Short mmCIF file of C-alpha atoms in Angstrom, two decimals:
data_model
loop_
_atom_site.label_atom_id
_atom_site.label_comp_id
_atom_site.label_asym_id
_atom_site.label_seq_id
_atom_site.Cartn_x
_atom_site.Cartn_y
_atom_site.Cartn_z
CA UNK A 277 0.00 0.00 0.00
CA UNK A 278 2.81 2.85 0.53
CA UNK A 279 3.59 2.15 -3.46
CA UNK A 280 -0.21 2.99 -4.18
CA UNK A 281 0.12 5.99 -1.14
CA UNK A 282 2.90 7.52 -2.60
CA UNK A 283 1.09 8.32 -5.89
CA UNK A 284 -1.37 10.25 -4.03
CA UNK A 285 1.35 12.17 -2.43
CA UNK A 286 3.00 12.99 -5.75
CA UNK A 287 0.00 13.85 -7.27
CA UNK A 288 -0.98 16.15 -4.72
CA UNK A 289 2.44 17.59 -5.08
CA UNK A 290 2.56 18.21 -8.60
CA UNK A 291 -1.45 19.37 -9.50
CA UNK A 292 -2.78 20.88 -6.15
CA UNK A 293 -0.04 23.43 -4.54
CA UNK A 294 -3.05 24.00 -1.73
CA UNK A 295 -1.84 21.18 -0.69
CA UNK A 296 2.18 21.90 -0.14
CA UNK A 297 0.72 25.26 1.43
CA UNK A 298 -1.66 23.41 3.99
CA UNK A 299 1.37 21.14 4.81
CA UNK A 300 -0.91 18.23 3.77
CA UNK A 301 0.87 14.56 4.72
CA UNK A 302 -0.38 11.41 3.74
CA UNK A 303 0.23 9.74 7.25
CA UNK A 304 -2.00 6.24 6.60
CA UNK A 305 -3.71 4.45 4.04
CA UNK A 306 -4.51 0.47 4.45
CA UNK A 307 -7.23 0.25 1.58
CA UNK A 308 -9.92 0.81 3.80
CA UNK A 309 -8.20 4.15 5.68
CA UNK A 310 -7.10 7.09 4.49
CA UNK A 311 -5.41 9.31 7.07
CA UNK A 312 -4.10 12.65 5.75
CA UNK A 313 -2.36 14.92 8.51
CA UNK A 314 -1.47 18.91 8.18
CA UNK A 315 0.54 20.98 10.50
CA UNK A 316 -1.29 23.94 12.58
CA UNK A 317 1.22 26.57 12.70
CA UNK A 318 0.68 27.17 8.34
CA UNK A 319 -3.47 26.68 9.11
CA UNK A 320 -4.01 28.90 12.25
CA UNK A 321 -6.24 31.74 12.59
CA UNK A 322 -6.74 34.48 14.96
CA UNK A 323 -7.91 32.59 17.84
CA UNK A 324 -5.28 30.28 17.36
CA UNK A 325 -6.59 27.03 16.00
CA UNK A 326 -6.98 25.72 13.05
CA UNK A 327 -8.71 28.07 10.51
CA UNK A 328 -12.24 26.55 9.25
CA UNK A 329 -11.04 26.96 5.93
CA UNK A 330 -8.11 24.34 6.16
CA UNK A 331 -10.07 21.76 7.99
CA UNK A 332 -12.62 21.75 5.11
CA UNK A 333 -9.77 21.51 2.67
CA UNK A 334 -8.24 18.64 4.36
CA UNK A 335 -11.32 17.16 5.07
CA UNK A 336 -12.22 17.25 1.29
CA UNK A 337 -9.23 15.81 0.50
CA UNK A 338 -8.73 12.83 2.60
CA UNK A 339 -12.04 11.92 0.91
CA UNK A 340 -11.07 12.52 -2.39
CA UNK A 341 -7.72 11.07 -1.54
CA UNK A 342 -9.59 8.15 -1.03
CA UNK A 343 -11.44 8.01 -4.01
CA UNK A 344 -8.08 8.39 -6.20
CA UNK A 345 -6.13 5.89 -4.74
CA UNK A 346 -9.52 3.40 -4.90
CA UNK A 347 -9.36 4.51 -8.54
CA UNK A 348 -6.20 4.11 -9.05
CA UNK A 349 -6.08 0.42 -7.40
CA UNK A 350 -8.68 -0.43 -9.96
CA UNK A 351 -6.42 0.94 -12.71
CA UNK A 352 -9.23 3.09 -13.88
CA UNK A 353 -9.01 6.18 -16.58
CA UNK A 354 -11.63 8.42 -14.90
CA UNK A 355 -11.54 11.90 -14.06
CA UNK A 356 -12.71 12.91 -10.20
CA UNK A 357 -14.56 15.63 -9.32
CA UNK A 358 -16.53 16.81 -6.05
CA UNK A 359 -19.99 17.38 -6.47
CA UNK A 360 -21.51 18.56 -3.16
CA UNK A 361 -20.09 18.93 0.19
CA UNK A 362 -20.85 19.60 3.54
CA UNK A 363 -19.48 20.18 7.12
CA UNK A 364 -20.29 20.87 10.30
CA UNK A 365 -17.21 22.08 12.58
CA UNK A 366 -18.34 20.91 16.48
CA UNK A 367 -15.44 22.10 18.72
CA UNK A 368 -11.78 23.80 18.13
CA UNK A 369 -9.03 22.33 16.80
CA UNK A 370 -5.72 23.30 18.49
CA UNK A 371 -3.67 20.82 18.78
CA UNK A 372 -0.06 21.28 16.67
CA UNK A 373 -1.50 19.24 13.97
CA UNK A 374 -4.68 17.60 12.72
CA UNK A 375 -5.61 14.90 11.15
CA UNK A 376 -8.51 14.20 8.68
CA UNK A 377 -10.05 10.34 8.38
CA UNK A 378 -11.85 8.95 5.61
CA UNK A 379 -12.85 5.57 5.71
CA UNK A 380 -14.12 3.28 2.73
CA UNK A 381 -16.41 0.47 2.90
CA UNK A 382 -15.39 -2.35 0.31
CA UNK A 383 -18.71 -3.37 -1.31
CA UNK A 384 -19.79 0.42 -1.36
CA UNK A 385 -16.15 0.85 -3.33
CA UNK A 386 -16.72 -2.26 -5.66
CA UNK A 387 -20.19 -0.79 -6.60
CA UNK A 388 -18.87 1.94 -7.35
CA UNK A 389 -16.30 0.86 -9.66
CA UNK A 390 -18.53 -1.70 -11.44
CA UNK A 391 -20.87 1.57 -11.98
CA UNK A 392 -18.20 3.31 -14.03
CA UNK A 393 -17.03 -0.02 -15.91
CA UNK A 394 -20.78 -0.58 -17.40
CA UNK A 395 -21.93 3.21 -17.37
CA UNK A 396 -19.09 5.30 -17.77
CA UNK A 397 -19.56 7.49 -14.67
CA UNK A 398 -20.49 6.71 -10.85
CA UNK A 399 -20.97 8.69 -7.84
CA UNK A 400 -20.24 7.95 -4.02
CA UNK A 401 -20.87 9.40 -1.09
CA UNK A 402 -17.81 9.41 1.97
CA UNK A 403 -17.33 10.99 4.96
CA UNK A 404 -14.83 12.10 6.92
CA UNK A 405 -13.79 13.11 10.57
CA UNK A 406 -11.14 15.17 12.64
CA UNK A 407 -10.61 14.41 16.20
CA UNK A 408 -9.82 16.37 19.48
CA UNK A 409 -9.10 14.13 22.76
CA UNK A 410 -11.15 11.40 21.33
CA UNK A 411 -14.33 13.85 20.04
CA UNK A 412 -15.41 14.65 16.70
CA UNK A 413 -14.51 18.02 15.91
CA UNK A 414 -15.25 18.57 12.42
CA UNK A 415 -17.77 15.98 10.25
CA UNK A 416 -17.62 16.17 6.70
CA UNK A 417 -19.53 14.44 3.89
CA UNK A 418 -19.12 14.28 0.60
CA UNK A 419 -20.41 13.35 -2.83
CA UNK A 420 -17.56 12.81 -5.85
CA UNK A 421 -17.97 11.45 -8.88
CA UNK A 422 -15.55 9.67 -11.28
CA UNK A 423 -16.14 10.21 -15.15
CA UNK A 424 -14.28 9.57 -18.70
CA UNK A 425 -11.31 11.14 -18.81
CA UNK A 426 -10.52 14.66 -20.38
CA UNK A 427 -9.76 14.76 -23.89
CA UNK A 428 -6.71 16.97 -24.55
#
């Protein structure tokens, strides 16, 4: 899995500089777990915590993280796109860093990839969560789709 990991990283690297600016880490992924870590001193705001801004960004991402790496595990040709989000931030985050958790359940994943093999396009909806001392902090859920590639 750190093979399959590590093209997430680069990717993020090379197409997304939000990501080198948020400090974004790819700190776990098992197939089933995506963990995706950022630093608070480049993502704090005036009170000192993490701005709400960079939680949603990580938050989208460890989701959509999850969906790439899924993709690319299936060695699909697809291009991924968000298409609706939402979050609810429940209590501060101030700890030096935070970390974002998506988790994917299996069957929902293979449905999803036997959607786009026979249609062309699929859509799936994953959620993700940031912690403080053991309580949810921020809850975000998401809806991305995967579709034919881009023609150039």
């Amino acid at each position: 899995m750190e093979n399959i990991g590590q093209r997430l990283t680069n990717f993020l690297a090379q197409s997304v500089p939000l990501a080198s600016n948020l400090g974004l880490e790819l700190t776990h992924f098992d197939g089933e777990n995506l963990h995706l870590t950022a630093p608070l001193a480049p993502n704090i705001n005036d009170k000192m915590t993490a701005f709400g801004g960079s939680l949603y960004c990580v938050a989208v991402m460890s989701c959509w993280g999850m969906v790439y790496l899924q993709t690319e595990l299936a060695e699909l040709n697809c291009n991924l796109v968000v298409s609706h989000a939402e979050i609810d931030y429940l209590r501060p985050v101030g700890s030096e860093s935070f970390t974002a958790i998506c988790h994917a359940d299996k069957q929902h994943f293979e449905q999803f990839i036997t959607d786009f093999k026979s249609k062309g396009k699929a859509k799936i909806t994953l959620t993700s969560t940031i912690t403080v001392d053991g309580k949810v902090a921020v809850s975000f859920t998401g809806q991305y789709a995967i579709l034919p590639p881009i023609s150039a």
